[in-house]
XYZ file of C-alpha atoms in Angstrom:
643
model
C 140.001 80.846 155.268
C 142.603 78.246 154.624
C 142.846 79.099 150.571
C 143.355 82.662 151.869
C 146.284 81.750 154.103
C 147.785 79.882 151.368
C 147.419 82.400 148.694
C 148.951 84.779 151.179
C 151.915 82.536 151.339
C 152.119 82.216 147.639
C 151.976 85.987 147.777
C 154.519 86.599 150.015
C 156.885 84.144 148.773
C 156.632 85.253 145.046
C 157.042 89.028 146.504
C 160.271 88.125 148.619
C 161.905 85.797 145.670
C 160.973 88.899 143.487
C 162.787 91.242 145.723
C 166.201 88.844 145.957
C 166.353 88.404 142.071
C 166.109 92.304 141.663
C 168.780 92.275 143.965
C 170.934 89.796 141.977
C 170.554 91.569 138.952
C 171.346 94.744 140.058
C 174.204 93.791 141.933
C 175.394 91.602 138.557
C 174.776 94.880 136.106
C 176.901 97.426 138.528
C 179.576 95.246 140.039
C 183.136 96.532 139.820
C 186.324 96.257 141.515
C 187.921 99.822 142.790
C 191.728 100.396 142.261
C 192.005 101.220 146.049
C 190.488 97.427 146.426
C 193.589 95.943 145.078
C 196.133 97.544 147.548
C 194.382 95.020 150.082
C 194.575 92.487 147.407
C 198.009 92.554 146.799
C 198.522 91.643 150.635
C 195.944 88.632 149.720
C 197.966 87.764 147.554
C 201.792 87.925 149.014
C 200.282 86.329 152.212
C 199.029 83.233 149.706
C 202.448 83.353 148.149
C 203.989 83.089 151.578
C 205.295 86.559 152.057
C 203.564 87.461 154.935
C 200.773 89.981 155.486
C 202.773 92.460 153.509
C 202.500 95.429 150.779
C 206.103 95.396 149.691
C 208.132 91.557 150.672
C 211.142 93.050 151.884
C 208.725 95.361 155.271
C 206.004 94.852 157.491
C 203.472 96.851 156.686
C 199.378 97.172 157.037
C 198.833 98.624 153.804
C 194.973 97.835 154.307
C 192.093 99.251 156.886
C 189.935 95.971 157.058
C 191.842 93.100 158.553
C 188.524 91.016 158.534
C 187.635 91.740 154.845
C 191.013 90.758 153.687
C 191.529 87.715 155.629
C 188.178 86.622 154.142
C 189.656 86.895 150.774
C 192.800 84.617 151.474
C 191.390 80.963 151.470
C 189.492 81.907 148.218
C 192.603 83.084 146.427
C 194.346 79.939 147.108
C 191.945 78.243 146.055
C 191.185 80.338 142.600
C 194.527 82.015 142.168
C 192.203 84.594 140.291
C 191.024 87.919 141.805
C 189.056 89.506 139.956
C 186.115 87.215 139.888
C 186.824 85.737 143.199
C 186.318 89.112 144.658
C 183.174 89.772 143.260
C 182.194 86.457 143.932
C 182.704 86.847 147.703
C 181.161 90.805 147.513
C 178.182 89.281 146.098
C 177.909 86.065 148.573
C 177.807 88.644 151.034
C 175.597 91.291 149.615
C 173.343 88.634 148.939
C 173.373 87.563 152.690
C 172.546 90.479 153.772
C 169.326 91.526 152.506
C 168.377 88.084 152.749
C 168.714 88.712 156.612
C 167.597 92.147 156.102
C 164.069 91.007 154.701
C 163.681 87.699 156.980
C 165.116 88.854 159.966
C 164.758 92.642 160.437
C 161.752 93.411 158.602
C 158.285 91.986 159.634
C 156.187 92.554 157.436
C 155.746 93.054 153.553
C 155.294 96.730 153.206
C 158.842 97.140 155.183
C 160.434 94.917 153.132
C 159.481 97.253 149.724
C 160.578 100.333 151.617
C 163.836 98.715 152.310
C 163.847 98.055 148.808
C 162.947 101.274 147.765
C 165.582 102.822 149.701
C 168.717 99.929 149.318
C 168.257 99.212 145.555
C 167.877 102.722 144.639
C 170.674 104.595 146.767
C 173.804 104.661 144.859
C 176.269 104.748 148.094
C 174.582 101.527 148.967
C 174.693 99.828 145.564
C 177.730 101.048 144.433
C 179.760 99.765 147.422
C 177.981 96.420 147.682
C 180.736 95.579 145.401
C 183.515 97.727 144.512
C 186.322 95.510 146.814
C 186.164 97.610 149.282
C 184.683 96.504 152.959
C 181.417 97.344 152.873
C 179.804 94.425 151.855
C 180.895 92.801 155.655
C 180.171 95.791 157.700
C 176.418 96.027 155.927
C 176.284 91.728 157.247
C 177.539 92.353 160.165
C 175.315 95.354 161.211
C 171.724 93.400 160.253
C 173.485 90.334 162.114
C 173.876 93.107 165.424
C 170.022 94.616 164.548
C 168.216 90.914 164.115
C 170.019 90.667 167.856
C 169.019 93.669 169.122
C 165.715 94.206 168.089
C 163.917 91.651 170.589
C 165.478 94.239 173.910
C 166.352 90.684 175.255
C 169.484 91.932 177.152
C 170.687 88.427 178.818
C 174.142 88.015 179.555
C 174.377 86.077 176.741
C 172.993 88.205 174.468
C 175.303 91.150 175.322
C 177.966 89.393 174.948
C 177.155 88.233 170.943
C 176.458 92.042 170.749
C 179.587 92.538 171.490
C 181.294 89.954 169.970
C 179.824 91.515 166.149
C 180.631 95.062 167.378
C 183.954 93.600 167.980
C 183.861 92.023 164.667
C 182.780 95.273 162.717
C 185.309 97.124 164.232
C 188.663 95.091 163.011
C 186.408 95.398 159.652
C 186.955 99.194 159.611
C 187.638 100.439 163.076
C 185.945 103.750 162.650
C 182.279 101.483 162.594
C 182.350 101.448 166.017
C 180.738 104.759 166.650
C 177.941 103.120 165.603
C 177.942 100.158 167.456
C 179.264 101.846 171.138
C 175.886 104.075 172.003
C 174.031 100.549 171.364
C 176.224 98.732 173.210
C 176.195 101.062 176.542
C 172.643 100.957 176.193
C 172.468 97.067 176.018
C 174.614 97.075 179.346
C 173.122 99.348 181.311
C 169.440 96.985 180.909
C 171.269 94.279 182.331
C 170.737 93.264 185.732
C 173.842 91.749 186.354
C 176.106 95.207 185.347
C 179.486 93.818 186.717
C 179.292 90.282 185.159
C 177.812 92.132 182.166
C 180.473 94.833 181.703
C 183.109 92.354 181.825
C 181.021 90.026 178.968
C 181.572 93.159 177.451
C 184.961 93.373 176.983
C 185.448 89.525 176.513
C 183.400 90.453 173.048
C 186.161 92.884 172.320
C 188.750 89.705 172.509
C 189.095 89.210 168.609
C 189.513 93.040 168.590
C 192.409 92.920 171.613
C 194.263 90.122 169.608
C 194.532 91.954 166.746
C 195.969 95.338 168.282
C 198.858 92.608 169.909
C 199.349 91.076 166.500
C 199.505 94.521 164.488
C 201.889 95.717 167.266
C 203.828 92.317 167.382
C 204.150 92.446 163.481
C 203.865 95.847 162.125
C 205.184 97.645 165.311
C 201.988 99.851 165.397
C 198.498 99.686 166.716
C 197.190 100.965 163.547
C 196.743 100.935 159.759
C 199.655 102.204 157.766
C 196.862 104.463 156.082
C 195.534 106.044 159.396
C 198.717 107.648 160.110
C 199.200 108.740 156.103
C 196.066 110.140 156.434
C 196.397 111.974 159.881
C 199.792 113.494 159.412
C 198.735 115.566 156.828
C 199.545 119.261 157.920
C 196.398 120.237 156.855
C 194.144 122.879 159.088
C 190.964 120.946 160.425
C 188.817 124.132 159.120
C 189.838 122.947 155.786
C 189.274 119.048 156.142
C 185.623 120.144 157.605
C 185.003 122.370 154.924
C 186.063 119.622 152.880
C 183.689 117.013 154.731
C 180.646 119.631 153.924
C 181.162 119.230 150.241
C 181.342 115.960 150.878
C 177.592 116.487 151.450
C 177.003 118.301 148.945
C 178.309 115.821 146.299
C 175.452 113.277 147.239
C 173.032 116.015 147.732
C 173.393 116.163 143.709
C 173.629 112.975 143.071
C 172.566 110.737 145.319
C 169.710 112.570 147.366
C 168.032 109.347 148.535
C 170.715 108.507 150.413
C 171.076 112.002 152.804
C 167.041 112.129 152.781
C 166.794 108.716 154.891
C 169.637 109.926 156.990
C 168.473 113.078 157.519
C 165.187 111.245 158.242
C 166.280 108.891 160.678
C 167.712 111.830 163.223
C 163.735 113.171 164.026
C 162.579 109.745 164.434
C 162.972 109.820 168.444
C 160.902 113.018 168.837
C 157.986 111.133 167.655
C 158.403 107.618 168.805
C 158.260 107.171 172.253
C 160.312 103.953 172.750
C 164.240 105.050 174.508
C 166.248 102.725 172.426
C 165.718 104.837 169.660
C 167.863 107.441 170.822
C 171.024 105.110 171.055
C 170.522 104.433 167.133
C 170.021 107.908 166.414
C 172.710 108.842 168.313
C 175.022 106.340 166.712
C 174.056 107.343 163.335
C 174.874 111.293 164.088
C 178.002 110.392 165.927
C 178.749 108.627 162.241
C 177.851 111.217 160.370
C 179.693 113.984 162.607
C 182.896 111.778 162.319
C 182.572 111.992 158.125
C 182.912 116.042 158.615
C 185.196 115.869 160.929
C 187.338 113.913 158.485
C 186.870 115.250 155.444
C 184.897 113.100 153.876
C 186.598 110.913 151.317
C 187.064 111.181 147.270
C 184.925 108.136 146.422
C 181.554 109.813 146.814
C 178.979 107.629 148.846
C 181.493 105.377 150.050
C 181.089 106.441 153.591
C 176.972 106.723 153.538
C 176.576 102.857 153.138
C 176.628 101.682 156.697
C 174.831 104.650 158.112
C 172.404 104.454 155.625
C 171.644 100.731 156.268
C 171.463 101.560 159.876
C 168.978 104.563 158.959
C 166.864 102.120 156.983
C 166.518 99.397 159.786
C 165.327 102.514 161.793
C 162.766 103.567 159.335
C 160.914 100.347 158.683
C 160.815 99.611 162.252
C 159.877 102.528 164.112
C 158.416 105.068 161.610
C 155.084 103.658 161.948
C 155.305 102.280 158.423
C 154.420 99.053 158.756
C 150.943 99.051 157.063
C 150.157 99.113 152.933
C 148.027 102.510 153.070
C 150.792 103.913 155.126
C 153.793 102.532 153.348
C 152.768 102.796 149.927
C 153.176 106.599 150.118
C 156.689 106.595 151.400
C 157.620 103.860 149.044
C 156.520 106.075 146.256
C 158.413 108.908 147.570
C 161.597 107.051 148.029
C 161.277 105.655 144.456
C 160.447 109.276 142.917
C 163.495 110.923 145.110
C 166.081 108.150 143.547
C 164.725 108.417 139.720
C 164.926 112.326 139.386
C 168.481 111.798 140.297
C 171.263 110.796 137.693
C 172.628 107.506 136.593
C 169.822 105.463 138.558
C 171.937 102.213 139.449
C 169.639 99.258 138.030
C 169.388 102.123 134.868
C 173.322 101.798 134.627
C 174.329 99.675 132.045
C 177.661 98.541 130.020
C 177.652 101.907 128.481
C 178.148 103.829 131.958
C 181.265 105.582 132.310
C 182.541 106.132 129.022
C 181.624 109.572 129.417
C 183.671 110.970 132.602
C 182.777 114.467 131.896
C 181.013 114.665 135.153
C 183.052 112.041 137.105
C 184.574 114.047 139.388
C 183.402 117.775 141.207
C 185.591 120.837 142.024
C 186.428 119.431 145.632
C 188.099 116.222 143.923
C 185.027 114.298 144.934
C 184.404 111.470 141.907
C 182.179 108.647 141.213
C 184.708 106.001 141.567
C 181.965 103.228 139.687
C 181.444 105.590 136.781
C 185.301 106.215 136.655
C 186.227 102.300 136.639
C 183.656 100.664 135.196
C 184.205 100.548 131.751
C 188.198 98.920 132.919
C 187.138 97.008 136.044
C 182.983 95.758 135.855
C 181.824 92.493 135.579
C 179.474 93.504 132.748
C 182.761 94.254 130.143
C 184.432 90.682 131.781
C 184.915 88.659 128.567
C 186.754 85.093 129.014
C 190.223 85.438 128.148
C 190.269 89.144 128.630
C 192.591 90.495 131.251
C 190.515 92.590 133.674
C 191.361 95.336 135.275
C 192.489 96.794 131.870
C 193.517 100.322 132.025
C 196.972 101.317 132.167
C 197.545 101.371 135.828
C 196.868 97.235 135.283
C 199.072 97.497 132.219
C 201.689 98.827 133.920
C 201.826 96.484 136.482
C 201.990 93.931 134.271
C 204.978 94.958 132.776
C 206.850 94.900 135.570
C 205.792 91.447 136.292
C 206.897 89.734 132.887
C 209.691 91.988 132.778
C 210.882 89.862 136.001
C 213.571 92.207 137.381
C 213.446 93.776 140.928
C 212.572 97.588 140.386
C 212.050 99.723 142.747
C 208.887 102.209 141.254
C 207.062 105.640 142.855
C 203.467 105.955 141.600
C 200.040 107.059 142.619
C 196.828 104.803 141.879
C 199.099 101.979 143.182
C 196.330 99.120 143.132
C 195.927 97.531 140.121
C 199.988 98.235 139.842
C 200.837 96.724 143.050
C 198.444 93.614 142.551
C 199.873 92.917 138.991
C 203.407 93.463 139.067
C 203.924 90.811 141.731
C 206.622 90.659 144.101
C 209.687 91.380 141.562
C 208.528 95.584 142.094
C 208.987 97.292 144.763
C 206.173 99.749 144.659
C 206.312 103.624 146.901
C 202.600 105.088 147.049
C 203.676 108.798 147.024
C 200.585 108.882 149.029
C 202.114 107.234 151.516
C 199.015 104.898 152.184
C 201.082 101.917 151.816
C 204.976 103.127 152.815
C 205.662 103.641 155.993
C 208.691 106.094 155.823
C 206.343 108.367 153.917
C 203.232 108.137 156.056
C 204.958 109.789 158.961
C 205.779 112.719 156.950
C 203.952 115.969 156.223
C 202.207 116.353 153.060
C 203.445 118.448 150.659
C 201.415 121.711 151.093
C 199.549 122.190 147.771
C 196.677 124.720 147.227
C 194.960 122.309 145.153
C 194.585 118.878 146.907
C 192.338 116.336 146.706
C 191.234 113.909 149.896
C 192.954 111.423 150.542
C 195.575 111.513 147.701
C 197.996 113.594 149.700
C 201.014 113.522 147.810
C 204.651 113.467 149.801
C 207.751 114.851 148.206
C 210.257 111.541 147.823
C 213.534 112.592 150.118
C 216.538 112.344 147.589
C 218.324 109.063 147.901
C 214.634 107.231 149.036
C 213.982 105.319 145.978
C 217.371 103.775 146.089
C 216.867 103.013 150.260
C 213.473 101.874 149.802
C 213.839 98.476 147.600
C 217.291 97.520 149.137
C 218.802 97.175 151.743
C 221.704 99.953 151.929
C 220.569 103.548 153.734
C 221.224 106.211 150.944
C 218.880 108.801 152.121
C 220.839 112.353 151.785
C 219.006 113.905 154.887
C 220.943 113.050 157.609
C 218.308 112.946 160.546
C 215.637 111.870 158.346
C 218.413 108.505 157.307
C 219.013 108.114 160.880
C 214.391 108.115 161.430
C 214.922 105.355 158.179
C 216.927 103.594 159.900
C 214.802 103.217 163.309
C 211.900 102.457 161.316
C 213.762 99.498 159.218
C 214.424 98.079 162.584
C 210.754 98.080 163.276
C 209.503 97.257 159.715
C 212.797 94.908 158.104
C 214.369 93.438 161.435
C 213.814 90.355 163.618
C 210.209 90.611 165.806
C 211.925 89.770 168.629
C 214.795 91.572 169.978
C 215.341 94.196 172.479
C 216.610 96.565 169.882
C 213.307 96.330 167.733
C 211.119 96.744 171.019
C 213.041 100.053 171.915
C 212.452 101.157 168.881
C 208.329 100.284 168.513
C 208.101 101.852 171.901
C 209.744 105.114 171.028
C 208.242 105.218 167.621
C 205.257 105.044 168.673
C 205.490 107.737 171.665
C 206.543 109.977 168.947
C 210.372 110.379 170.529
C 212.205 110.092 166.935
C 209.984 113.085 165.481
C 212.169 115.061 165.613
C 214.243 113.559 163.083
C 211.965 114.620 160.401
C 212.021 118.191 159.267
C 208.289 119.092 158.537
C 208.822 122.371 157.376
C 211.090 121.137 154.598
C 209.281 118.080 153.176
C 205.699 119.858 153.491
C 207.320 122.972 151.924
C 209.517 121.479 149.388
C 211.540 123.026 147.063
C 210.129 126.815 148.523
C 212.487 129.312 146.760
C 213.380 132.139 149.462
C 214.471 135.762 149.585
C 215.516 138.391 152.363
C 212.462 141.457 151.635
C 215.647 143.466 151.840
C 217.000 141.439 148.417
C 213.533 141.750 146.990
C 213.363 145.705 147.617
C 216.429 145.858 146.135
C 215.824 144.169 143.114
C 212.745 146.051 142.733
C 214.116 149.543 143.127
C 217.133 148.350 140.330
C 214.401 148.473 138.075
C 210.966 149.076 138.315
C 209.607 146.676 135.667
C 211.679 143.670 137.591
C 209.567 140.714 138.419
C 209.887 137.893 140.833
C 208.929 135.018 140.096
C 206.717 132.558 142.202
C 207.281 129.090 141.199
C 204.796 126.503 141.292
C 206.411 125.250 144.777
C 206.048 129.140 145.930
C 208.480 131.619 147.102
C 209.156 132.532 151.098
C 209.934 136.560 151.950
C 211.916 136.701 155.091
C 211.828 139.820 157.392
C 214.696 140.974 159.229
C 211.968 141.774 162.260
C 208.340 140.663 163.182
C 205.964 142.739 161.512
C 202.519 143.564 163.015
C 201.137 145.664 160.313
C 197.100 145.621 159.450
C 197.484 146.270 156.088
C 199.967 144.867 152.719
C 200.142 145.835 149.215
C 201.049 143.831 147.230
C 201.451 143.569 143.557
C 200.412 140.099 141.556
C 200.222 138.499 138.264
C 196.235 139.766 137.455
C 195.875 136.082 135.689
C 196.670 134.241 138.646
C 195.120 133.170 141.811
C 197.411 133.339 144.868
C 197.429 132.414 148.353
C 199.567 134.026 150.595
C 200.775 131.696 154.270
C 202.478 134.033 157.519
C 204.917 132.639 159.521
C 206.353 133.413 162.505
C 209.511 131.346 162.280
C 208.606 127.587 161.219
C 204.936 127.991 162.884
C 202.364 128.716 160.152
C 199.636 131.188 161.560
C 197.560 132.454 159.150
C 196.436 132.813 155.303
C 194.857 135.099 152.667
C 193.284 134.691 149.277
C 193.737 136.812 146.391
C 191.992 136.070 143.663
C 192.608 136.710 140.031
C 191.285 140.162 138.843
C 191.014 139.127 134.901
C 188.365 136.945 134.718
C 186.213 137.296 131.587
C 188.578 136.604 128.377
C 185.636 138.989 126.606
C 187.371 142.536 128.135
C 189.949 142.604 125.821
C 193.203 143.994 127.339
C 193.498 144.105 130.975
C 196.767 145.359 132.730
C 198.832 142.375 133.558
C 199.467 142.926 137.278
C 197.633 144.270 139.750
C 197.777 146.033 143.134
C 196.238 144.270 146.009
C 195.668 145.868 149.587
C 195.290 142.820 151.884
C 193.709 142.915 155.805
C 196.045 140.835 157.596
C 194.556 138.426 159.418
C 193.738 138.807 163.569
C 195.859 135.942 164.499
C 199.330 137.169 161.938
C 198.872 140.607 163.688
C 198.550 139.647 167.148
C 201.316 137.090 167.032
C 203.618 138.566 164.773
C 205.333 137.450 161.854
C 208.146 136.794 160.515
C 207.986 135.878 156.998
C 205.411 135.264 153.899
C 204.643 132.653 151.768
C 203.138 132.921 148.657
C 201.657 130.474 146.348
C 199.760 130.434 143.189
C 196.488 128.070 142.994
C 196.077 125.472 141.548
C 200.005 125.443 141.869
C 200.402 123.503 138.527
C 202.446 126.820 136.988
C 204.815 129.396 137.528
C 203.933 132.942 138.243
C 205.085 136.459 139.336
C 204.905 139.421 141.594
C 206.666 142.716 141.408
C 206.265 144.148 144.346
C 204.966 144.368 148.238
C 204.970 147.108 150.613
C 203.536 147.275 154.303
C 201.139 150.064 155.442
């Protein structure tokens, strides 16, 4: 009986060292370090350089979503003075924590630890961004640390308040974590006998959280990330960001099915397991997964699925019945045959991935950000002496840096630039994640976009504005929002002038400084339909053209008609915007009638009769716009006529 005890020991002890090497070599053959990684990092590394928590040296301003994650990073950069390696260093630390936790403190038994295995080492949203830079890693620790709590349904005072305390602690890691945490949370309250002394243990978790909001406002002058209000001030119509968080969906559906079919397993756990605390998990997890739609998703496939993946897994191995060998065995060989019939397998990834990017990226901008980066930024192609990241974003950057002169630079991809060119550059992210001018502006409105790269047109006289200290901005109104916001961003933290200022930026009271429909319509060539009827009777083979920034007709009246006809370029794809006045109402698509290059001649433009839509008719409208997709070219119309 004894021998048997021991050799189960030995057993179990060779099977969970077994499982924590696999885990350290698969996170050693796919770690990499994202370009979006390094925007943080260059904070990291002006704060080290004492220049404050800052993207640019000369304004205040959170560049980065995770104030935990990058404040982790600090104390090891002074120390190293290196990033790369010192990031993947502290990704892996913490990776590594976490299923260690995961198997000793969550699971109980062995067959749940190899279907947590079978799930975590095999889903590529969950490998991938184990490393990568980006927060992950702390928000997957932090969520076992909240589970291993939870678990027990020991609600004590003291209890609830740790609870809240790592809820707390997961939300300044990325705020939007704490629709997971909050159905948990209410749920860990309410079993409490003590429900006053209890809710306000509650909110004394939520201190850490509190104390950052009054630093961020203090500092920056806003309660939140530079990148949440880039990102929310789009324009865009919320049908087309859902639409876009669908094919968000979709994209791991192809590629990463493992990871939606323990998701999409979790949600019908409840309706089979008896015990109520399910519900607030499941709940949590849709809540999560809601919010991704509602969003839009993001263009680093997976990224997003980590942490509610995790969370689905702790559900699994706990309440899914699972916890025996003849039971388990099944499901681990169905989680194990789901990942390997789908493509680039992670522990199957080796230095070779990614030097084909033929499939990197889908039709809805959606990419494999590991397959895209990891031949210029992976710990397998780190070499001693051998500067890494080493495409030319990095290369770039490091120009600027020797060339030691203060430039002021506009770019996209601004990560590995930002990082490497030091403080001598003054670096605009026409995406605006990291300016602050920019972020409260519309994005430009371009048929083809891609999430969360939403490009801003740069007002004339910006560039100049941005890296010194002189207000050269041409637009009038939009100098005198500049000039509010420098106050904020550039002036003293404490005066009355600055406080004004935070107060009525933030209320939204300067808005209307900034003309939206010019900077999200930029450059929009327009004509009276009176000109254009003109032109068109002059001569009858007279074309208009539609530049790539697309052309406005204005009516002298509002027009209710059901029908247009309209004549377009047949090799073009258009997309056609009503207005009534500034307010944008409604759209059509026309697509291209010459599709098949095989039908020989085709007539080169053709005569469309369009249904306007409901909401242009009942309204009213007052002009067109009319675009060409992708919008990367000129076209041409000739002519347009209302029924």
């Amino acid at each position: 009986m004894e021998n048997n005890k021991k050799n189960l020991w030995l057993l179990t002890t060779i099977i969970f060292l077994g499982v924590w090497i696999f885990f350290v070599i698969l996170f050693l053959r796919t770690a990499w370090l994202c370009d979006d990684a390094y925007i943080s990092f260059r904070t990291v590394d002006n704060a080290v350089n004492g220049y404050g928590l800052r993207w640019n040296i000369n304004e205040r301003v959170q560049a980065y979503t995770h104030p935990l994650w990058m404040f982790l990073h600090i104390p090891f950069y002074a120390l190293t003075r290196e990033m790369f390696l010192t990031a993947i260093f502290i990704s892996f630390a913490v990776s590594m924590l976490t299923i260690i936790l995961l198997t000793l403190g969550v699971a109980q038994n062995l067959s749940q630890v190899l279907i947590a295995v079978s799930i975590l080492g095999f889903s590529r949203a969950f490998v991938d961004f184990s490393s990568s830079g980006l927060e992950n890693p702390m928000s997957h620790l932090l969520l076992v640390v909240f589970m291993i709590l939870f678990l027990p349904q020991k609600f004590t005072l003291k209890n609830l308040f740790l609870l809240s305390l790592i809820a707390s602690l997961a939300t300044l890691n990325r705020q939007d974590c704490i629709l997971l945490y909050f159905p948990p949370l209410v749920y860990a309250w309410w079993q409490t006998e003590n429900k006053k002394q209890g809710f306000i243990l509650l909110c004394l978790g939520f201190v850490p959280l509190a104390l950052w909001e009054l630093f961020s406002v203090i500092y920056y002058g806003f309660p939140f990330p530079n990148t949440a209000y880039a990102k929310l001030g789009t324009g865009l119509w919320k049908i087309d960001l859902i639409k876009q968080g669908l094919w968000y969906y979709a994209f791991s559906w192809k590629r990463d099915f493992i990871t939606l079919l323990v998701l999409f397993l979790s949600l019908f756990i409840p309706f089979y397991q008896r015990q109520k605390e399910v519900w607030v998990y499941v709940i949590g997890i849709l809540l999560y997964c809601l919010y991704i739609i509602w969003i839009g998703g993001d263009f680093m496939g997976g990224r997003f699925f980590s942490v509610p993946l995790l969370f689905a897994t702790i559900l699994i191995i706990r309440y899914s019945k699972l916890d025996q060998f003849k039971r388990g065995i099944p499901a681990i060989c169905i989680f194990l045959i789901t990942s390997f019939i789908q493509p680039h397998v992670p522990i199957l990834t080796g230095s070779s991935f990614g030097k084909d990017l033929s499939g990197f990226k889908d039709e809805h901008g959606i990419g494999d950000e590991r397959m895209f980066y990891f031949q210029v930024a992976s710990l397998a192609h780190w070499e001693k002496g051998k500067p890494m990241p080493c495409n030319a974003f990095a290369n770039q950057g490091r120009q600027y840096r020797q060339a030691n002169k203060k430039v002021t630079k506009s770019h996209g991809s601004v990560g590995y630039r930002g990082f490497l060119a030091g403080p001598v550059a003054h670096i605009i992210d026409y995406n605006a994640l990291s300016d602050p001018l920019l972020a409260r502006m519309p994005a430009v409105c371009r048929p083809s976009w891609r999430i969360g790269h939403f490009w801003r047109y740069i007002p004339e006289g910006y560039i100049d504005s941005a890296g010194g200290d002189e207000n050269k901005i041409k637009d009038k109104n939009l100098a005198e929002f500049f000039d509010h916001l420098k106050i904020i961003t550039r002036g003293p933290l404490f005066t009355i002038e600055r406080w004004r200022d935070i107060i009525k930026m933030n209320l939204g009271m300067y808005d209307y400084l900034i003309d939206k429909d010019r900077y999200q319509f930029p450059n929009l060539k327009k004509i009276t339909y009176q000109d254009l009827k003109e032109r068109i009777t002059s001569n009858e083979k007279a074309k208009i053209i539609v530049p790539k920034y697309g052309i406005e007709i204005q009516f002298d009246e509002i027009k209710k008609n059901d029908t247009i006809t309209i004549e377009l370029d047949s090799f073009d794809t258009f997309i056609i915007l009503f207005f009534n006045d500034k307010n944008w109402i409604a759209r059509k698509w026309i697509e291209k009638t010459w599709t098949d290059p095989d039908k020989g001649a085709v007539e080169p433009y053709t005569k469309h009769k369009i249904q306007v839509p409901f909401s242009a008719r009942r309204k009213g409208y007052t002009a067109i716009r009319i675009f060409t997709y992708p919008g990367d070219a000129d076209s041409a119309m000739r002519d347009i006529q209302f029924d």
